[in-house]
Tab-separated table of C-alpha atoms in Angstrom:
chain	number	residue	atom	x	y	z
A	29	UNK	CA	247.153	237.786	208.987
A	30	UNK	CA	246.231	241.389	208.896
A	31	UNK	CA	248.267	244.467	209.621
A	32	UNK	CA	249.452	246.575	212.289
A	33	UNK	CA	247.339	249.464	210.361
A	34	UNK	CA	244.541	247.291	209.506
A	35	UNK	CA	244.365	246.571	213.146
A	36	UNK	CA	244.056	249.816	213.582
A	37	UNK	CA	241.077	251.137	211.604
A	38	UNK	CA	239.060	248.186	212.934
A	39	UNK	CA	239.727	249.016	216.613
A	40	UNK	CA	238.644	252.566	215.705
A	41	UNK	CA	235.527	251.116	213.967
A	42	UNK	CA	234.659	249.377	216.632
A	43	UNK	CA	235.051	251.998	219.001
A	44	UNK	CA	232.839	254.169	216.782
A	45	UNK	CA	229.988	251.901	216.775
A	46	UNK	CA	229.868	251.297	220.463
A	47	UNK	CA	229.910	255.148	220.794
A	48	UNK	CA	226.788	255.048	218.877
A	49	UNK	CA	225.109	252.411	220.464
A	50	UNK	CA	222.618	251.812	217.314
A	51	UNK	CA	220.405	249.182	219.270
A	52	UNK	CA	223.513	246.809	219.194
A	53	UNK	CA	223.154	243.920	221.557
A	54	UNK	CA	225.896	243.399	223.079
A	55	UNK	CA	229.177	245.490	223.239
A	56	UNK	CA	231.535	242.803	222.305
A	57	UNK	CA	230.602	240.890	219.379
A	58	UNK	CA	233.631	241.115	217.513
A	59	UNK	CA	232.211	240.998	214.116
A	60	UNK	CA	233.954	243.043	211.128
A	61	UNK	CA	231.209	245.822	210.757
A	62	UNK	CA	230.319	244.424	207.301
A	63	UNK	CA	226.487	243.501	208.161
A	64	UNK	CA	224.107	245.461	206.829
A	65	UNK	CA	226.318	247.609	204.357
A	66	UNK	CA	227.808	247.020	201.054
A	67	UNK	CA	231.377	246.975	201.272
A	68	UNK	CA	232.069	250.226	203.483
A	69	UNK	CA	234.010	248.435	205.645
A	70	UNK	CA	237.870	247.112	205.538
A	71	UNK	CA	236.827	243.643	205.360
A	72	UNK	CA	234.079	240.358	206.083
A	73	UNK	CA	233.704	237.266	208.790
A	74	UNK	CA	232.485	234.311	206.870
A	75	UNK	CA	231.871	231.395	208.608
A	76	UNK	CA	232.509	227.944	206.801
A	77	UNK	CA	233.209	224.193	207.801
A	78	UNK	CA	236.839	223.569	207.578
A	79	UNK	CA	236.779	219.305	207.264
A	80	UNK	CA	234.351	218.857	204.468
A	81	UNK	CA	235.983	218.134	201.163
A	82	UNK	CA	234.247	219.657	198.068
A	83	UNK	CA	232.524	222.311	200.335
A	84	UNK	CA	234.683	224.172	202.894
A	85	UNK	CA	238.005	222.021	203.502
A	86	UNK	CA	240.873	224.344	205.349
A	87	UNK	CA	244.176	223.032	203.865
A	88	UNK	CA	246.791	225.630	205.526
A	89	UNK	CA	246.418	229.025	204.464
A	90	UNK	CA	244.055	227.403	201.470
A	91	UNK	CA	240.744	227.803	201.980
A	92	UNK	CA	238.698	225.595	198.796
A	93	UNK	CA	234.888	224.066	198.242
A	94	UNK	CA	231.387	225.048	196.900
A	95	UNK	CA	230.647	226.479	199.819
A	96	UNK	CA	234.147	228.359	199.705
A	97	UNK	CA	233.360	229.540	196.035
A	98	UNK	CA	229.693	230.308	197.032
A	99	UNK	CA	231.094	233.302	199.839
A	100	UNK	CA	233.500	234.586	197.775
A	101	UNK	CA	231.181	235.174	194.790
A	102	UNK	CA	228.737	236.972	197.524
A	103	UNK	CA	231.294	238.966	199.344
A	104	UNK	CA	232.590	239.956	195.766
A	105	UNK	CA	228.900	241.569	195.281
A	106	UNK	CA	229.082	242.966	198.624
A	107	UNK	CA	232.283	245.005	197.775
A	108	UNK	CA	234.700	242.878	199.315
A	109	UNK	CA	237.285	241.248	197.069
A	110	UNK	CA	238.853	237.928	198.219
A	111	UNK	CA	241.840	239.206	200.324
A	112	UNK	CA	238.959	241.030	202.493
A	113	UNK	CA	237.597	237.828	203.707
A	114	UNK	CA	238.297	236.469	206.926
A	115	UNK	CA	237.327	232.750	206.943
A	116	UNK	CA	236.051	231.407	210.810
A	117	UNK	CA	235.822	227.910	211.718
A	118	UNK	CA	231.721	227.250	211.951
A	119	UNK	CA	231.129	223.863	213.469
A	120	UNK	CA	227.205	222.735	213.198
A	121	UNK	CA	226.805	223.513	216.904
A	122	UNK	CA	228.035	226.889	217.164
A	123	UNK	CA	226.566	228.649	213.634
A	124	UNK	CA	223.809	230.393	215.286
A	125	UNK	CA	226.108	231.561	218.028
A	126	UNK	CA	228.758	232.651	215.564
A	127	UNK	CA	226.286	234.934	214.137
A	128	UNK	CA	224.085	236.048	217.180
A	129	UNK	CA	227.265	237.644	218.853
A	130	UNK	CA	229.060	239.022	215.572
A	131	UNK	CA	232.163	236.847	215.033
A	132	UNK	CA	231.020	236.525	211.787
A	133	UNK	CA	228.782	238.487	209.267
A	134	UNK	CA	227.712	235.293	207.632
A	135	UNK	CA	227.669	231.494	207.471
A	136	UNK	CA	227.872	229.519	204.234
A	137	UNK	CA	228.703	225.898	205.636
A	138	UNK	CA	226.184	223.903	204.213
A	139	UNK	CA	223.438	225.304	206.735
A	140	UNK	CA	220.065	223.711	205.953
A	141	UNK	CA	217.336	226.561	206.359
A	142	UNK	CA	214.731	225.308	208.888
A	143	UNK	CA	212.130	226.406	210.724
A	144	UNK	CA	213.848	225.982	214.281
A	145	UNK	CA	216.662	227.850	212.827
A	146	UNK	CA	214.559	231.017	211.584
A	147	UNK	CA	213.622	231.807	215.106
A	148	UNK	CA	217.316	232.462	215.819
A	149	UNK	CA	218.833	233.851	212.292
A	150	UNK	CA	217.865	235.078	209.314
A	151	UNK	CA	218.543	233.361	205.678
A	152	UNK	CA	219.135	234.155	202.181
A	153	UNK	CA	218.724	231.684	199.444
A	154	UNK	CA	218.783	228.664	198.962
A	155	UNK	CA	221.724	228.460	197.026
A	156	UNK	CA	221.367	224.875	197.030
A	157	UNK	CA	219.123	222.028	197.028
A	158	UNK	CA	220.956	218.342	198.567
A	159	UNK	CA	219.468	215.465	199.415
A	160	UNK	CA	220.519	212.430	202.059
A	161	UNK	CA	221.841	209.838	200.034
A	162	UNK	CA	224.051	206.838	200.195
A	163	UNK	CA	227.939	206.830	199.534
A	164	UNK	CA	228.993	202.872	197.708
A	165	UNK	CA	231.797	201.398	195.870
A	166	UNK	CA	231.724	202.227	191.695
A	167	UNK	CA	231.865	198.382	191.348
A	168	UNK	CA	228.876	197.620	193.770
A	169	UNK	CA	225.284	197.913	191.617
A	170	UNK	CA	223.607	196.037	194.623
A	171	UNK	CA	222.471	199.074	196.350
A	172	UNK	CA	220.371	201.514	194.586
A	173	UNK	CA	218.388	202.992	196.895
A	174	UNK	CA	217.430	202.852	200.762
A	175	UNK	CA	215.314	199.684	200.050
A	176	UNK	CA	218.331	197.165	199.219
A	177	UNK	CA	219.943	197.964	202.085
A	178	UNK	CA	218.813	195.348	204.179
A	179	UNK	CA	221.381	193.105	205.478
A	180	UNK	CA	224.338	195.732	204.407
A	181	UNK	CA	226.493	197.283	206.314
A	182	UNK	CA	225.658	201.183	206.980
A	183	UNK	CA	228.276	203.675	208.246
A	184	UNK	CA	227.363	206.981	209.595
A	185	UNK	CA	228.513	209.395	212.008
A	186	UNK	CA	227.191	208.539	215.726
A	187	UNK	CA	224.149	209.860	216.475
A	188	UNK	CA	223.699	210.739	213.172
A	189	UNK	CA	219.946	211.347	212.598
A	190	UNK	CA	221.006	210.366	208.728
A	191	UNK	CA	221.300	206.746	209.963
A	192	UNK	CA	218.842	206.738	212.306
A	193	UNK	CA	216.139	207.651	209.270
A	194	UNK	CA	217.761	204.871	207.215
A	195	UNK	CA	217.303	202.251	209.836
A	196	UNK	CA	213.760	203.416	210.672
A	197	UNK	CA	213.165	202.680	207.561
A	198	UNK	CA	215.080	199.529	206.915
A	199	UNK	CA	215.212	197.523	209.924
A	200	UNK	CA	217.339	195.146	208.609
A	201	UNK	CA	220.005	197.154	207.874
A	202	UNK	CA	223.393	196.645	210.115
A	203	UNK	CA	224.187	200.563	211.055
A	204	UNK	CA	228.007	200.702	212.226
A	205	UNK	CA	228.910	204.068	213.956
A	206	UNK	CA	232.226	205.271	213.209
A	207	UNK	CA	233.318	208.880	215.258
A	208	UNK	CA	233.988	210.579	211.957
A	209	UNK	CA	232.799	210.416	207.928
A	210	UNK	CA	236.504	209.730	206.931
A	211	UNK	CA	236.743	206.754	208.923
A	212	UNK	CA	233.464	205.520	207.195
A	213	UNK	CA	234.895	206.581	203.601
A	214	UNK	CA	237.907	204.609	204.561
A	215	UNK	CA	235.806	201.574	205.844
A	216	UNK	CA	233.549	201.807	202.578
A	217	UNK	CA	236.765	201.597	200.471
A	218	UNK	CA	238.488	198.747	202.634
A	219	UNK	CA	235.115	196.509	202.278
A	220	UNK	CA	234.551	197.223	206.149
A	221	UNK	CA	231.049	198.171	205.294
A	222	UNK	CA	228.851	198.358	202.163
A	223	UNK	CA	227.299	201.837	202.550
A	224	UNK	CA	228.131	205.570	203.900
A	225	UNK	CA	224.852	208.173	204.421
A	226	UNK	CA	224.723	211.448	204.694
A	227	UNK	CA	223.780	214.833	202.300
A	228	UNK	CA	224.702	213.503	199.101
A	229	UNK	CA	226.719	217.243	198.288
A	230	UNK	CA	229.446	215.557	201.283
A	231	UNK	CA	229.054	212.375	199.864
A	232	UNK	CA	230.226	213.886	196.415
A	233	UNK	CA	232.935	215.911	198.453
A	234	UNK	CA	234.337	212.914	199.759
A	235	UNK	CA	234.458	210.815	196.218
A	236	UNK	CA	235.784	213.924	194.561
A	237	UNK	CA	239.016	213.549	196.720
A	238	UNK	CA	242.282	212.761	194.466
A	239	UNK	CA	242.668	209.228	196.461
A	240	UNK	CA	239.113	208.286	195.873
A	241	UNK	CA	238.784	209.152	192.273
A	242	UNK	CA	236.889	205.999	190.669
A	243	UNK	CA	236.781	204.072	193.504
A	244	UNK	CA	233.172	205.508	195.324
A	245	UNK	CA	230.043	206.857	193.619
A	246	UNK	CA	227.325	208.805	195.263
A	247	UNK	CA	223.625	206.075	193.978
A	248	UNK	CA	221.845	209.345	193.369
A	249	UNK	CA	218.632	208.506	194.461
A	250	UNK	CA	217.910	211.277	197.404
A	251	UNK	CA	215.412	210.576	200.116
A	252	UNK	CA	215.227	214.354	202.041
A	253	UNK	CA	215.526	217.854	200.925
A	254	UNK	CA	217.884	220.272	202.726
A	255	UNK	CA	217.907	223.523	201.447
A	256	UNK	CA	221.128	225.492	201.977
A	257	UNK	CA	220.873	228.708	202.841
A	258	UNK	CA	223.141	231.842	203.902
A	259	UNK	CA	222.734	232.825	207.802
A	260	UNK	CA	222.628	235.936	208.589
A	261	UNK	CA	221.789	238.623	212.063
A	262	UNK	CA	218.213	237.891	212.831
A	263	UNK	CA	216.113	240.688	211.477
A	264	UNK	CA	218.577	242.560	209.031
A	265	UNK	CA	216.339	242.640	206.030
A	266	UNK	CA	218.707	244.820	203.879
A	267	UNK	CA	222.013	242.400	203.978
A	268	UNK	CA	219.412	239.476	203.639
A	269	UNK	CA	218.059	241.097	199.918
A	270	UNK	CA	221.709	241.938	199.259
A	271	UNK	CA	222.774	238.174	199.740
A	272	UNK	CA	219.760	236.906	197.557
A	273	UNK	CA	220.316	239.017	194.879
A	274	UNK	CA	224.045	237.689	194.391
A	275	UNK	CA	223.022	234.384	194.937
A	276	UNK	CA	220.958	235.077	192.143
A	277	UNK	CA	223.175	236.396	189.752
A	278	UNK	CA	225.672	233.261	190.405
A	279	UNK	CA	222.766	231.158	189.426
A	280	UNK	CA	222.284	232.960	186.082
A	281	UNK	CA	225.767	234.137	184.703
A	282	UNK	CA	226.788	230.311	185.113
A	283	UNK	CA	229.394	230.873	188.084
A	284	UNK	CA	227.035	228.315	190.324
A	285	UNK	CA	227.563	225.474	187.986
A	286	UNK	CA	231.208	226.115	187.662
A	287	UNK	CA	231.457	225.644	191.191
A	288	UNK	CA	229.281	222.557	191.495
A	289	UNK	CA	231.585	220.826	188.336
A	290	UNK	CA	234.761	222.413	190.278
A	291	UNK	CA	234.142	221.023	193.593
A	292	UNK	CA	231.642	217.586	193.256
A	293	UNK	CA	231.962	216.740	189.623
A	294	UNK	CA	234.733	214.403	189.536
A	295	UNK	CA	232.700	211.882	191.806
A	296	UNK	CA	230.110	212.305	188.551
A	297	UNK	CA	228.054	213.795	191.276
A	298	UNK	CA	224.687	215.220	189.788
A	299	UNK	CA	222.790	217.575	191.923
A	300	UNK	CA	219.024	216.114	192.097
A	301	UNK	CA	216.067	217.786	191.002
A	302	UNK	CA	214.671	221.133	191.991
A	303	UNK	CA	218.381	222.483	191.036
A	304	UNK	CA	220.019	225.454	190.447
A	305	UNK	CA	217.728	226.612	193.175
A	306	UNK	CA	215.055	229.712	192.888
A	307	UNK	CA	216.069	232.264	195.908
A	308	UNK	CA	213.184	232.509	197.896
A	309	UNK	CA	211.537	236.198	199.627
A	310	UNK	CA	214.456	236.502	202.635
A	311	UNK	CA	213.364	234.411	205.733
């Protein structure tokens, strides 16, 4: 997708910084040079999911989702306008990798900020507060919570640790396994099971889809916190403050809420308490 020329001025970039040799750790990362500064170079690495509707869904060359809206908006305050970004597939397993060796300056794909994690990358944010919750049919007012699950039918990824908390907590419940959410999204909507659990923001993702639209509702009635934050290289303080600071300003010029309604509103998807999140000190 980029030019001859483009191609160009990066290689020369990159040859530039391994001439200096500024405590880099490795001489290969292949990251765009846009860590750590404010828009000097020709362009960004973002990481995002591309199979989660409502929050990083690849659809061709079209890139949409919170998540989606949430990097752009950052990269915009970073001095790089949309055509600048180049988005990279960031599967769950491979984020801290992704940004360890440079093939990307930052991940936004709904990457909860833990404590494990912190030893490994550095965050900014939260930009947002989810929950685990369950995924039902808009006709079903049965299950409202967890605790009238028993005897229901649960879907969840396998080896979900979402499922496994439900059914350590309700033994009753009947957990079916399914290799992937949209085969539990399509079991929930054939009557194949009675429930779907996971973070209620993919829940909402899911519902919000065109072919779901008033058939699923997310209860609303979260049972976790995950707090999504923005990973960054381990240790660099100064992109860290710059990412908080335009998290920030989404929150409070009104651009986060317009990408919540954009992206998980039409499942009537309200995000649960302790929302639009207060950036922390970078961590």
């Amino acid at each position: 997708m980029k030019s001859t020329r483009f191609g160009l001025v990066a290689a020369a970039a990159v040859l530039a910084l391994t001439a200096s040799a500024c405590g880099s750790d490795d001489g290969g990362s292949g990251g765009s040079g846009g860590s750590g500064d404010s828009g000097g170079g020709d362009g960004i690495k973002i990481g995002i999911k591309f199979d989660q509707p409502g929050l990083g869904l690849k659809k061709g060359n079209e890139y949409t989702g919170m998540d989606v809206d949430v990097a752009t908006y950052v990269a915009q305050q970073l001095g790089y306008d949309a055509d600048k970004i180049e988005w990279v597939q960031a599967p769950s397993a491979q984020r801290e990798t992704l940004i360890s060796t440079g093939q990307v300056d930052m991940v936004v794909a709904t990457y909860s900020i833990t404590d494990e994690r912190k030893q490994k990358v550095s965050f900014a944010g939260p930009y947002f507060i989810a929950g685990q919750d369950l995924l039902v049919r808009s006709d079903d007012s049965s299950i409202t919570g967890p605790d009238t699950l028993d005897g229901k039918k649960l879907c969840s990824v396998t080896g979900s640790t979402s499922a496994q908390k439900v059914k350590d907590k309700v033994p009753g419940v009947n957990l079916q396994e399914f290799a992937t959410y949209s085969e539990c999204v399509a079991g929930l909507v054939s009557g194949a099971v009675d429930a779907l659990t996971t973070d209620d923001t993919i829940l909402a993702g899911y519902a919000s889809q065109d072919q779901y639209k008033g058939k699923l509702k997310v209860v609303g009635a979260p049972f976790s916190e995950e707090r999504y934050g923005i990973g960054l290289k381990k240790g660099d303080t100064e992109m860290c403050t710059k990412v908080t600071d335009a998290i920030k300003k989404m929150i409070n010029d009104g651009d986060w809420q317009t990408a919540v309604d954009d992206n998980l509103g039409a499942a009537g998807y309200k995000p649960p308490a302790g929302n639009p999140p207060t950036p922390d000190a970078c961590s």
